[in-house]
Tab-separated table of N, CA, C and O in Angstrom:
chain	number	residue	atom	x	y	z
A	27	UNK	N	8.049	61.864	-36.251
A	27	UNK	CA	8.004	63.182	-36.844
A	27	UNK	C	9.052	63.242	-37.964
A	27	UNK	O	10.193	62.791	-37.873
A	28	UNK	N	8.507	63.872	-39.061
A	28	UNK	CA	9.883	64.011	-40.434
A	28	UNK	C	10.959	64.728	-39.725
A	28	UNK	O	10.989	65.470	-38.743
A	29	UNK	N	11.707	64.328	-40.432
A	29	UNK	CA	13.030	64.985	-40.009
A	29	UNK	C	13.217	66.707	-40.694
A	29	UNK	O	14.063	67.465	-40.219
A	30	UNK	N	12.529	67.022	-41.555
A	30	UNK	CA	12.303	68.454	-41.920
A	30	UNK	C	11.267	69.356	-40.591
A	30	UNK	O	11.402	70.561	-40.382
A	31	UNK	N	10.268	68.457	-39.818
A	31	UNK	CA	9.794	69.103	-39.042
A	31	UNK	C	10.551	69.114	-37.660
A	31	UNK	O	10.501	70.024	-36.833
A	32	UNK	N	11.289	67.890	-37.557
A	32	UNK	CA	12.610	67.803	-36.645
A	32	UNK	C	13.154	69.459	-36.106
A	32	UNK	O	13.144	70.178	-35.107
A	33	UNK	N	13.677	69.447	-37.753
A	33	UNK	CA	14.978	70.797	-37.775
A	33	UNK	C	13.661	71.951	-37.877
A	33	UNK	O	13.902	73.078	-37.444
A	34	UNK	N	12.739	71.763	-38.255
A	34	UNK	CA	12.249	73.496	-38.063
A	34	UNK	C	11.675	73.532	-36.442
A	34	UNK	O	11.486	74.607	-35.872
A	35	UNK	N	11.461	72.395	-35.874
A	35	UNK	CA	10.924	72.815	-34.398
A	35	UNK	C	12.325	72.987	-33.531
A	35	UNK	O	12.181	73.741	-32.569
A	36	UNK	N	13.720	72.405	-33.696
A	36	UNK	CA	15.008	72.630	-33.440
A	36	UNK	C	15.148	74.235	-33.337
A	36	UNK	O	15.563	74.785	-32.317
A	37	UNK	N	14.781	74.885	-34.434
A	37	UNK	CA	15.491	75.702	-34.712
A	37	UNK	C	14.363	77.239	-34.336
A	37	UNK	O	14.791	78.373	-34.121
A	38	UNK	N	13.227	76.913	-34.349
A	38	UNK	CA	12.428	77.604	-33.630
A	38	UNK	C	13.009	77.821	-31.902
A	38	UNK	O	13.135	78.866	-31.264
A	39	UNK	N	13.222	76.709	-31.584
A	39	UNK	CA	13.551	76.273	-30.406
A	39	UNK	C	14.629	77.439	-29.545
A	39	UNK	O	14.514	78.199	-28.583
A	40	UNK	N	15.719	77.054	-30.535
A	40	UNK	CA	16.835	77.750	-30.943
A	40	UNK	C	16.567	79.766	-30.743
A	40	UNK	O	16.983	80.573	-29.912
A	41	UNK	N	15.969	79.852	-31.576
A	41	UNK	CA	15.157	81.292	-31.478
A	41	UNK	C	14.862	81.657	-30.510
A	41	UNK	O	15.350	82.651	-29.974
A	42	UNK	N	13.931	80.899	-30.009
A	42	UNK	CA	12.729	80.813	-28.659
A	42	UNK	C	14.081	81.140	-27.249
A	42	UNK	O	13.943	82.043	-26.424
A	43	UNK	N	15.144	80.301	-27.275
A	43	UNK	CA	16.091	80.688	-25.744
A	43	UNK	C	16.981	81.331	-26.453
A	43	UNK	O	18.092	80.964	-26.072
A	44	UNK	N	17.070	82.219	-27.415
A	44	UNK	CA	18.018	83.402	-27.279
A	44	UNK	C	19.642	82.946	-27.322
A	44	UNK	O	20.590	83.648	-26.972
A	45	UNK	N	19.690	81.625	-27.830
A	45	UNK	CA	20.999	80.812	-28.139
A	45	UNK	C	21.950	82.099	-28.599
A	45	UNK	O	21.717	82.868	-29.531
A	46	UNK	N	23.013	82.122	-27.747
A	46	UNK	CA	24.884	83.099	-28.843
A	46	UNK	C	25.193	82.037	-30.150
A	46	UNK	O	24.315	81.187	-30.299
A	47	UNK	N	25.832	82.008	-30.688
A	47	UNK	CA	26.209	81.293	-32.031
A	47	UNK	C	27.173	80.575	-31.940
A	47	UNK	O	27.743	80.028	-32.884
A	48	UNK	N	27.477	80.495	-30.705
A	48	UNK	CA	28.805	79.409	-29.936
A	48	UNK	C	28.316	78.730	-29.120
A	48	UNK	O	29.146	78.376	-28.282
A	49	UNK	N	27.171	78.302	-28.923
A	49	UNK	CA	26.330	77.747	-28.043
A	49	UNK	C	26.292	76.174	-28.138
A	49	UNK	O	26.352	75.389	-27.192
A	50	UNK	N	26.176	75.869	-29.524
A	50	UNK	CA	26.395	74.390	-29.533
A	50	UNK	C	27.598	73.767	-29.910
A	50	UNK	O	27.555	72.635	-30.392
A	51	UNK	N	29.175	74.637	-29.681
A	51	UNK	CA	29.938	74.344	-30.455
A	51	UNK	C	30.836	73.269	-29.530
A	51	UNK	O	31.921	73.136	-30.096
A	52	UNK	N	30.792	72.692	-28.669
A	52	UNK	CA	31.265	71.817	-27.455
A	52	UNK	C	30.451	70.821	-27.659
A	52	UNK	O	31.054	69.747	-27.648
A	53	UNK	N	28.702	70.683	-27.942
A	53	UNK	CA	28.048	69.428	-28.004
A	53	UNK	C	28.352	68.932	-29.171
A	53	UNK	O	28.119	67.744	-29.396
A	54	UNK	N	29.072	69.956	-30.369
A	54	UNK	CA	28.965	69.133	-31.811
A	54	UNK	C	30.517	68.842	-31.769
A	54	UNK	O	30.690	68.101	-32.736
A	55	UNK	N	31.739	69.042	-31.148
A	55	UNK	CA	32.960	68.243	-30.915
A	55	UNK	C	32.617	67.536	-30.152
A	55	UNK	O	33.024	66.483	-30.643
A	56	UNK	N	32.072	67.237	-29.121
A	56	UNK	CA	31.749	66.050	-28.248
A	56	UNK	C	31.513	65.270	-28.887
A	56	UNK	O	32.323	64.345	-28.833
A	57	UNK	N	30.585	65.124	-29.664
A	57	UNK	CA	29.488	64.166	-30.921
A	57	UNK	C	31.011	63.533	-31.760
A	57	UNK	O	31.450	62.399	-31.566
A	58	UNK	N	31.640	64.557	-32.693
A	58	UNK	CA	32.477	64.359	-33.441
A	58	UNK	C	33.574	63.537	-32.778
A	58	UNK	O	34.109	62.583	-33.343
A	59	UNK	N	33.841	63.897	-31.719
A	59	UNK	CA	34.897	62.948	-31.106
A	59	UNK	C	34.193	61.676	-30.686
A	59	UNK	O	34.866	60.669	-30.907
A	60	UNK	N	33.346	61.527	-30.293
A	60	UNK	CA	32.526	60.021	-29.817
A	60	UNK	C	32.205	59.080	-31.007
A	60	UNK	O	31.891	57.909	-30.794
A	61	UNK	N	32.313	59.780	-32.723
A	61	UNK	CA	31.754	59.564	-33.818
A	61	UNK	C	33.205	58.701	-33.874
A	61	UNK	O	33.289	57.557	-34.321
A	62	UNK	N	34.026	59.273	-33.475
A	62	UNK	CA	35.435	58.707	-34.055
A	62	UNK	C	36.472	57.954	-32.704
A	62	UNK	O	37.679	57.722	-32.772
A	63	UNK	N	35.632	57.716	-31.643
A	63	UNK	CA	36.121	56.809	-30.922
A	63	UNK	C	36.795	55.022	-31.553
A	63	UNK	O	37.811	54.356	-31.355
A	64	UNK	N	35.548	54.870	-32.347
A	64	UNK	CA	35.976	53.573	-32.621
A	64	UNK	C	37.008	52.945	-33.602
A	64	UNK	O	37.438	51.795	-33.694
A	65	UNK	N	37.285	54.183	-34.368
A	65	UNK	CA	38.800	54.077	-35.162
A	65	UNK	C	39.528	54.340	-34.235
A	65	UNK	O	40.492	53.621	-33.973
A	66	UNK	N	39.204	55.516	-33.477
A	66	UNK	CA	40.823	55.732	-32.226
A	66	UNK	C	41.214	54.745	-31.384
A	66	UNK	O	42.367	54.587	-30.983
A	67	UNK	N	39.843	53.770	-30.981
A	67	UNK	CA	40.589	52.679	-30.268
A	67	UNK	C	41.011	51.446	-31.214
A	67	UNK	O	41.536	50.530	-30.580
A	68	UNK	N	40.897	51.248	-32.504
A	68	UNK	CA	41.181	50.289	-33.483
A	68	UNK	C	42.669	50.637	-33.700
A	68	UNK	O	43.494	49.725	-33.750
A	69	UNK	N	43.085	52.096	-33.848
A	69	UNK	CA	44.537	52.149	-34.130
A	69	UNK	C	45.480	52.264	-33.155
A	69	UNK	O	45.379	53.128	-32.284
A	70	UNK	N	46.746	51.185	-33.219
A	70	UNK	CA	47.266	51.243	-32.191
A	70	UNK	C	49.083	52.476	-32.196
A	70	UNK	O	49.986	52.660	-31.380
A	71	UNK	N	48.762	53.008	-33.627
A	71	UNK	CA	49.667	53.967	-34.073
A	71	UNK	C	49.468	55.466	-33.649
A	71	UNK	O	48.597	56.245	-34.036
A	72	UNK	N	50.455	55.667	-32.791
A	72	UNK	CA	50.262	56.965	-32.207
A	72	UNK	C	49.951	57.822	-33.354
A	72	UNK	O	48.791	58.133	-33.623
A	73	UNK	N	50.966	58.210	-34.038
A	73	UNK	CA	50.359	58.930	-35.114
A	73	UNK	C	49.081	59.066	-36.175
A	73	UNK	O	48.573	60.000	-36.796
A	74	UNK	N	48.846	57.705	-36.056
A	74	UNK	CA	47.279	57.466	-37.070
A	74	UNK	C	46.086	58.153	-35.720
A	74	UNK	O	45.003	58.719	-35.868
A	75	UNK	N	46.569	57.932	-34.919
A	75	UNK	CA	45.501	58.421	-33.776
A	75	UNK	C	45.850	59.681	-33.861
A	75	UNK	O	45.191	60.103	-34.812
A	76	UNK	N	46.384	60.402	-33.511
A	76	UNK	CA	46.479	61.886	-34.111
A	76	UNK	C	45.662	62.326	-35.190
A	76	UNK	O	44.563	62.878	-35.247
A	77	UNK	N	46.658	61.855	-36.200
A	77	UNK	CA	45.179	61.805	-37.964
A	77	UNK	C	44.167	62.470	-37.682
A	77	UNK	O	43.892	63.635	-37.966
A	78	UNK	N	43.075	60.986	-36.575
A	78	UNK	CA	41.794	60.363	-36.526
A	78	UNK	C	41.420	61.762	-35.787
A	78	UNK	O	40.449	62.422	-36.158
A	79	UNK	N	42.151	62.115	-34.851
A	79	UNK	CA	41.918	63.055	-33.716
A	79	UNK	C	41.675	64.540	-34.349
A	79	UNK	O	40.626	65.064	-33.975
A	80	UNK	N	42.369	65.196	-35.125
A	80	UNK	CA	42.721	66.297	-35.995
A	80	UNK	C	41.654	66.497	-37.184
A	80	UNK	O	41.221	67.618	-37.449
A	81	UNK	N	41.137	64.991	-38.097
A	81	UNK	CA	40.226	64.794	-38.547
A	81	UNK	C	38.803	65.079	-37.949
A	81	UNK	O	37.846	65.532	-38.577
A	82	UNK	N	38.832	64.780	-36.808
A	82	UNK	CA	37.717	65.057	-36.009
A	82	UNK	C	37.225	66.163	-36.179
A	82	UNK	O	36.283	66.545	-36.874
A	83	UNK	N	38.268	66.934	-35.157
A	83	UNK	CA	38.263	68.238	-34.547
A	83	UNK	C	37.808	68.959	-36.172
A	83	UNK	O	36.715	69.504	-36.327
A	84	UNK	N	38.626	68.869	-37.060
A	84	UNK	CA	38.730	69.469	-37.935
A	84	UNK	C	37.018	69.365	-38.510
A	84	UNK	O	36.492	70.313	-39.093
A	85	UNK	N	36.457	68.357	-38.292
A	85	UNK	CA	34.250	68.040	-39.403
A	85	UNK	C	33.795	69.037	-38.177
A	85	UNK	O	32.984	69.902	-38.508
A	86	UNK	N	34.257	69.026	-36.670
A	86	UNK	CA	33.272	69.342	-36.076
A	86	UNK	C	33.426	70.985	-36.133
A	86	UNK	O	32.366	71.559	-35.884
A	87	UNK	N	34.551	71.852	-36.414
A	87	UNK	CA	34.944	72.928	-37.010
A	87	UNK	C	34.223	73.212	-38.299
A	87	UNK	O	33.834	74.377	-38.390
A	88	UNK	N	34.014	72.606	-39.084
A	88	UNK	CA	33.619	72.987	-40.432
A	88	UNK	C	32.010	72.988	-39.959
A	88	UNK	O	31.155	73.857	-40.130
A	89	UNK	N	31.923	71.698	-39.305
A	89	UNK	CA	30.090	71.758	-38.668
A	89	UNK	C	29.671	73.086	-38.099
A	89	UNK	O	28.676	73.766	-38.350
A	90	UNK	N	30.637	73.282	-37.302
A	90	UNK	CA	29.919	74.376	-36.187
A	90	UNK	C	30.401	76.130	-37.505
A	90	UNK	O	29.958	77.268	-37.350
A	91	UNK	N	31.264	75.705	-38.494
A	91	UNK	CA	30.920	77.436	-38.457
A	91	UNK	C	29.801	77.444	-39.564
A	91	UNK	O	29.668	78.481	-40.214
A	92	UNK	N	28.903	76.255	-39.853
A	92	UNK	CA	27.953	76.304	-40.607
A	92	UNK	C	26.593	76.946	-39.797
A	92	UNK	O	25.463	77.112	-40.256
A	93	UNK	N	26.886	77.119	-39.012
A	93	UNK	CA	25.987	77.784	-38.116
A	93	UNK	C	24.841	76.721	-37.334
A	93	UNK	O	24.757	75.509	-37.535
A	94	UNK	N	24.102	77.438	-36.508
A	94	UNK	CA	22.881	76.129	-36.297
A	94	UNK	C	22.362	74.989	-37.007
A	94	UNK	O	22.342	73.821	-36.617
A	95	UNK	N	21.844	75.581	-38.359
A	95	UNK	CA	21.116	74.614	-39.000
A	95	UNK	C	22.428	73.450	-39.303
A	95	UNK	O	21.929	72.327	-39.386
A	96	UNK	N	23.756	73.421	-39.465
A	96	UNK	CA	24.504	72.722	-39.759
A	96	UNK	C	24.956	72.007	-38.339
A	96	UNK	O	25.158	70.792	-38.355
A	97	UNK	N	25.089	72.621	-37.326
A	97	UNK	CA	25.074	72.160	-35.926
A	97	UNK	C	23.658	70.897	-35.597
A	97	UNK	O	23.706	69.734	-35.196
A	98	UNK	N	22.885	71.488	-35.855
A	98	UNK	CA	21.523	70.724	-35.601
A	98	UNK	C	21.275	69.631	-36.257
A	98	UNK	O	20.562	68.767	-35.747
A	99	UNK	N	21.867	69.462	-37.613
A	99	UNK	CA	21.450	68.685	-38.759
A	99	UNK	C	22.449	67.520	-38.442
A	99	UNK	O	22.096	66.341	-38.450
A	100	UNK	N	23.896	67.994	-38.125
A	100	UNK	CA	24.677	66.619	-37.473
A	100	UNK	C	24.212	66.257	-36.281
A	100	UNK	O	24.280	65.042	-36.092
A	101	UNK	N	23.586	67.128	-35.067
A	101	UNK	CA	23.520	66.204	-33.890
A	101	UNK	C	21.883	65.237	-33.931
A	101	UNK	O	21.331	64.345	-33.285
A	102	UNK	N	21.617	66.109	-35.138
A	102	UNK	CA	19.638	65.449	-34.986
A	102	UNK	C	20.662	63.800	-35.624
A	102	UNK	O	20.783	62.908	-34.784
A	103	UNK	N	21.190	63.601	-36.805
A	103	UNK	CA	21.954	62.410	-37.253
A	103	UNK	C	22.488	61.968	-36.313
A	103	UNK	O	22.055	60.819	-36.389
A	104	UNK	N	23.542	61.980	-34.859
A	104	UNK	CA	23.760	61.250	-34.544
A	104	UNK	C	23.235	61.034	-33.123
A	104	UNK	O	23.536	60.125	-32.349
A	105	UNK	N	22.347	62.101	-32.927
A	105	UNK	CA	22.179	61.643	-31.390
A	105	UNK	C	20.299	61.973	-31.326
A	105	UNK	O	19.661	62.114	-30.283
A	106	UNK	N	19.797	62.025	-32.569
A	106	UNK	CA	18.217	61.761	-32.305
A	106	UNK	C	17.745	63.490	-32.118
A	106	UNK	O	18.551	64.404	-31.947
A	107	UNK	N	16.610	63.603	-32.181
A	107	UNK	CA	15.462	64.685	-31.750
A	107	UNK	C	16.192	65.140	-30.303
A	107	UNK	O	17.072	65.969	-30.068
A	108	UNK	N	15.279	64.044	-29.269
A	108	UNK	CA	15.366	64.184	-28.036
A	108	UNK	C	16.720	64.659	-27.351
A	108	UNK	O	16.829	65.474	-26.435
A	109	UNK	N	17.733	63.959	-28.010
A	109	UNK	CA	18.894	64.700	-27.282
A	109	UNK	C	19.461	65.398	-27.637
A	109	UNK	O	20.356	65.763	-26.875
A	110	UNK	N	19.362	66.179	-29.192
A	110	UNK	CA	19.084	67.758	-29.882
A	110	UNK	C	18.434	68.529	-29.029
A	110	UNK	O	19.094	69.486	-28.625
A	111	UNK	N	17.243	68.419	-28.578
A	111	UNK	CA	16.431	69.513	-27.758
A	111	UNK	C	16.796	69.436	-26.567
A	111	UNK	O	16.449	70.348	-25.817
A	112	UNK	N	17.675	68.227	-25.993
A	112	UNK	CA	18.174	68.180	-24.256
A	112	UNK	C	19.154	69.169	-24.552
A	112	UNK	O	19.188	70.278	-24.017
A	113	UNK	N	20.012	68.720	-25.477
A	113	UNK	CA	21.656	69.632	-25.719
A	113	UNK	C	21.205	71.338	-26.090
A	113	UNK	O	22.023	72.201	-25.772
A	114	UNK	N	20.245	71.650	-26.582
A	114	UNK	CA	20.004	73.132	-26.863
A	114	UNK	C	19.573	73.707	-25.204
A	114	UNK	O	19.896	74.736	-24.611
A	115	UNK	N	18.950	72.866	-24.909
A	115	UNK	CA	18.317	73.418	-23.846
A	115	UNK	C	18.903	73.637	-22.553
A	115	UNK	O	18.584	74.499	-21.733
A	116	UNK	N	19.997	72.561	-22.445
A	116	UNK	CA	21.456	72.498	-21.690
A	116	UNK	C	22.430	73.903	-22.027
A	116	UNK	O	23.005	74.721	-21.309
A	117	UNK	N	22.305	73.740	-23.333
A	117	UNK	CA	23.246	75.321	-23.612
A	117	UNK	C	22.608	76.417	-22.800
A	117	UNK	O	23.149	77.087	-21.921
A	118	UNK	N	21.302	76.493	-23.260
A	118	UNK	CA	20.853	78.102	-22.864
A	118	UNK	C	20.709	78.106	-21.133
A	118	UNK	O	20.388	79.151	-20.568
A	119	UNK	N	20.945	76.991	-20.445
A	119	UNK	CA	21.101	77.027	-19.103
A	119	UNK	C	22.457	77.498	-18.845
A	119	UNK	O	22.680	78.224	-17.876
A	120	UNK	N	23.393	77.128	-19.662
A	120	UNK	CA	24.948	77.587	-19.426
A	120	UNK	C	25.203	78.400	-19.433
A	120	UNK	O	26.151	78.833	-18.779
A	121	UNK	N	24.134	79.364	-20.552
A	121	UNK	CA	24.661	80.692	-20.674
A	121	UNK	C	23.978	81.449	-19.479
A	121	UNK	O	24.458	82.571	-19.317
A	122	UNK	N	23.289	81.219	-18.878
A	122	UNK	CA	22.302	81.866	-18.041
A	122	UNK	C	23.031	81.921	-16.571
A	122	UNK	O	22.623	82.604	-15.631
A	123	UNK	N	24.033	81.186	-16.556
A	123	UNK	CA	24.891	80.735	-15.488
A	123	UNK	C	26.112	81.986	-15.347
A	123	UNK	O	27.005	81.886	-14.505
C-alpha cells in the first residue's frame, strides 16, 4: 500500500477511536529513544551520552507537538504500517482504562 494511503487510513483510524492529542506521545519517545540506542551504546562518554539522550528527547518533542500526522509519519518510518495501527490502537485501550 503507498505510503500516502498508509497515513490517510492511520489517521482515519485515529478519528475512528476518539484518540486525546497526547495519545501517541510515549510511542513516539519510545521510537526516538530506540532510534538512538546505537550511538548511546557506541559512546563510552558520559556526557556525549547525555547529548545523544537530550537530542532524542528533544526530535521526539518537536515530533509529537506536530500533532498526529507528524506522530504517524515518524512511527509509519520507523516501525512500519502494522505497528502504527498496533500502537494507535494500544493507545485508545489506555485511555479506556
Amino acid at each position: 500500500m503507498p505510503a500516502e494511503d498508509q497515513m490517510t487510513r492511520l489517521l482515519s483510524l485515529v478519528a475512528s477511536l476518539g484518540l486525546e492529542e497526547d495519545a501517541l506521545d510515549g510511542a513516539v519517545y519510545d521510537c526516538a529513544q530506540e532510534e538512538s540506542l546505537g550511538s548511546l551504546n557506541a559512546e563510552e562518554d558520559p556526557e556525549e551520552q547525555e547529548t545523544i539522550i537530550g537530542e532524542s528527547e528533544s526530535r521526539a518533542s518537536e515530533i509529537n507537538n506536530g500533532g498526529f500526522e507528524s506522530q504517524i509519519e515518524y512511527l509509519l518510518e520507523n516501525s512500519g504500517y502494522e505497528e502504527t495501527e498496533r500502537l494507535l490502537r494500544a493507545a485508545a485501550e489506555a485511555e479506556m482504562d
